Amino acid sequence: MSGRVPSFNQRRCAEALRAARSAFPDWAATPAPTRGQVIGNMGRLLMEHKEDLVRLQAREIGKTLKECGGKFRKQLTHVFLPIRGAQTLWSDSQLRVTEQRIVHLP
């Protein structure tokens, strides 16, 4: 046994879902660059604890450390790849779109 965790019953699951739903409007209203920083910080924390997380994953699913390490790196791309895309979109080097109007002439 690698440890004990409290049971996450249906009531606790419903509470977590309600909390997530109520937090979503604030998260959605947060500017994209700020959301990217938050997610980037989470990714950096995951990297700081990579060895412990890979060992835990290996114990839980019975794979080798090498297999779990590769899977961990692949999973991190889901954190960092969207951030890089957002940084590109929000970069100061990108062209700025100004107010424009399209007029169709006969």
mmCIF file of C-alpha atoms in Angstrom:
data_model
loop_
_atom_site.group_PDB
_atom_site.id
_atom_site.type_symbol
_atom_site.label_atom_id
_atom_site.label_comp_id
_atom_site.label_asym_id
_atom_site.label_seq_id
_atom_site.Cartn_x
_atom_site.Cartn_y
_atom_site.Cartn_z
ATOM 1 C CA MET A 1 0.000 0.000 0.000
ATOM 2 C CA SER A 2 1.396 3.393 -0.970
ATOM 3 C CA GLY A 3 -0.888 5.447 1.274
ATOM 4 C CA ARG A 4 -4.407 6.232 2.356
ATOM 5 C CA VAL A 5 -6.758 8.879 1.058
ATOM 6 C CA PRO A 6 -10.214 9.831 2.272
ATOM 7 C CA SER A 7 -13.134 8.413 0.331
ATOM 8 C CA PHE A 8 -14.517 10.770 -2.269
ATOM 9 C CA ASN A 9 -18.177 9.873 -2.151
ATOM 10 C CA GLN A 10 -21.024 11.207 -4.285
ATOM 11 C CA ARG A 11 -21.742 14.113 -1.905
ATOM 12 C CA ARG A 12 -18.125 15.307 -1.913
ATOM 13 C CA CYS A 13 -17.990 14.941 -5.684
ATOM 14 C CA ALA A 14 -21.131 17.093 -6.039
ATOM 15 C CA GLU A 15 -19.602 19.733 -3.726
ATOM 16 C CA ALA A 16 -16.430 19.823 -5.830
ATOM 17 C CA LEU A 17 -18.462 20.212 -9.022
ATOM 18 C CA ARG A 18 -20.494 23.075 -7.512
ATOM 19 C CA ALA A 19 -17.300 24.817 -6.418
ATOM 20 C CA ALA A 20 -15.804 24.433 -9.894
ATOM 21 C CA ARG A 21 -18.956 25.771 -11.562
ATOM 22 C CA SER A 22 -19.107 28.785 -9.263
ATOM 23 C CA ALA A 23 -15.403 29.564 -9.825
ATOM 24 C CA PHE A 24 -15.601 29.317 -13.611
ATOM 25 C CA PRO A 25 -17.059 32.795 -14.382
ATOM 26 C CA ASP A 26 -14.187 34.493 -12.528
ATOM 27 C CA TRP A 27 -11.644 32.254 -14.275
ATOM 28 C CA ALA A 28 -13.226 32.954 -17.676
ATOM 29 C CA ALA A 29 -13.107 36.709 -16.972
ATOM 30 C CA THR A 30 -9.410 36.534 -16.096
ATOM 31 C CA PRO A 31 -7.246 37.842 -18.970
ATOM 32 C CA ALA A 32 -5.637 35.075 -21.011
ATOM 33 C CA PRO A 33 -2.052 36.125 -20.181
ATOM 34 C CA THR A 34 -2.839 35.884 -16.451
ATOM 35 C CA ARG A 35 -4.457 32.463 -16.893
ATOM 36 C CA GLY A 36 -1.349 31.389 -18.782
ATOM 37 C CA GLN A 37 0.838 32.488 -15.874
ATOM 38 C CA VAL A 38 -1.273 30.496 -13.414
ATOM 39 C CA ILE A 39 -1.147 27.364 -15.561
ATOM 40 C CA GLY A 40 2.572 27.897 -16.180
ATOM 41 C CA ASN A 41 3.164 28.086 -12.427
ATOM 42 C CA MET A 42 1.294 24.810 -12.027
ATOM 43 C CA GLY A 43 3.488 23.235 -14.704
ATOM 44 C CA ARG A 44 6.646 24.459 -12.979
ATOM 45 C CA LEU A 45 5.428 22.981 -9.676
ATOM 46 C CA LEU A 46 4.781 19.665 -11.405
ATOM 47 C CA MET A 47 8.336 19.764 -12.808
ATOM 48 C CA GLU A 48 9.783 20.532 -9.365
ATOM 49 C CA HIS A 49 8.095 17.417 -7.983
ATOM 50 C CA LYS A 50 8.594 15.265 -11.075
ATOM 51 C CA GLU A 51 10.637 12.508 -9.412
ATOM 52 C CA ASP A 52 8.141 12.031 -6.577
ATOM 53 C CA LEU A 53 5.181 12.100 -8.960
ATOM 54 C CA VAL A 54 6.788 9.597 -11.350
ATOM 55 C CA ARG A 55 7.590 7.232 -8.449
ATOM 56 C CA LEU A 56 4.025 7.527 -7.160
ATOM 57 C CA GLN A 57 2.622 6.859 -10.621
ATOM 58 C CA ALA A 58 4.888 3.810 -11.028
ATOM 59 C CA ARG A 59 3.692 2.377 -7.704
ATOM 60 C CA GLU A 60 0.042 3.046 -8.502
ATOM 61 C CA ILE A 61 -0.074 1.542 -11.988
ATOM 62 C CA GLY A 62 2.801 -0.941 -11.832
ATOM 63 C CA LYS A 63 4.880 0.408 -14.704
ATOM 64 C CA THR A 64 8.605 1.084 -14.727
ATOM 65 C CA LEU A 65 10.032 4.450 -13.736
ATOM 66 C CA LYS A 66 11.222 4.905 -17.327
ATOM 67 C CA GLU A 67 7.716 4.320 -18.718
ATOM 68 C CA CYS A 68 6.150 6.656 -16.171
ATOM 69 C CA GLY A 69 8.810 9.305 -16.768
ATOM 70 C CA GLY A 70 8.026 9.286 -20.488
ATOM 71 C CA LYS A 71 4.313 9.450 -19.804
ATOM 72 C CA PHE A 72 4.869 12.327 -17.351
ATOM 73 C CA ARG A 73 6.786 14.342 -19.978
ATOM 74 C CA LYS A 74 4.029 13.691 -22.515
ATOM 75 C CA GLN A 75 1.372 14.809 -20.032
ATOM 76 C CA LEU A 76 3.278 18.036 -19.364
ATOM 77 C CA THR A 77 2.972 18.978 -23.025
ATOM 78 C CA HIS A 78 -0.752 19.411 -22.305
ATOM 79 C CA VAL A 79 0.253 22.120 -19.810
ATOM 80 C CA PHE A 80 3.008 23.939 -21.677
ATOM 81 C CA LEU A 81 1.980 23.667 -25.340
ATOM 82 C CA PRO A 82 -1.211 25.760 -24.997
ATOM 83 C CA ILE A 83 0.750 28.344 -23.000
ATOM 84 C CA ARG A 84 3.304 28.681 -25.787
ATOM 85 C CA GLY A 85 0.493 29.088 -28.300
ATOM 86 C CA ALA A 86 -1.151 31.755 -26.167
ATOM 87 C CA GLN A 87 2.156 33.571 -25.730
ATOM 88 C CA THR A 88 2.500 33.657 -29.497
ATOM 89 C CA LEU A 89 -1.008 35.030 -29.919
ATOM 90 C CA TRP A 90 -0.594 37.672 -27.217
ATOM 91 C CA SER A 91 2.995 38.571 -28.075
ATOM 92 C CA ASP A 92 3.861 42.235 -28.610
ATOM 93 C CA SER A 93 5.505 41.221 -31.866
ATOM 94 C CA GLN A 94 2.162 40.196 -33.347
ATOM 95 C CA LEU A 95 0.331 42.549 -35.636
ATOM 96 C CA ARG A 96 -2.281 44.608 -33.861
ATOM 97 C CA VAL A 97 -5.769 44.511 -35.295
ATOM 98 C CA THR A 98 -7.436 47.883 -35.380
ATOM 99 C CA GLU A 99 -11.042 48.767 -35.979
ATOM 100 C CA GLN A 100 -11.843 48.053 -39.591
ATOM 101 C CA ARG A 101 -14.891 48.027 -41.755
ATOM 102 C CA ILE A 102 -15.615 45.949 -44.823
ATOM 103 C CA VAL A 103 -17.679 47.692 -47.471
ATOM 104 C CA HIS A 104 -19.136 45.688 -50.340
ATOM 105 C CA LEU A 105 -19.337 47.743 -53.502
ATOM 106 C CA PRO A 106 -21.667 46.855 -56.381
#
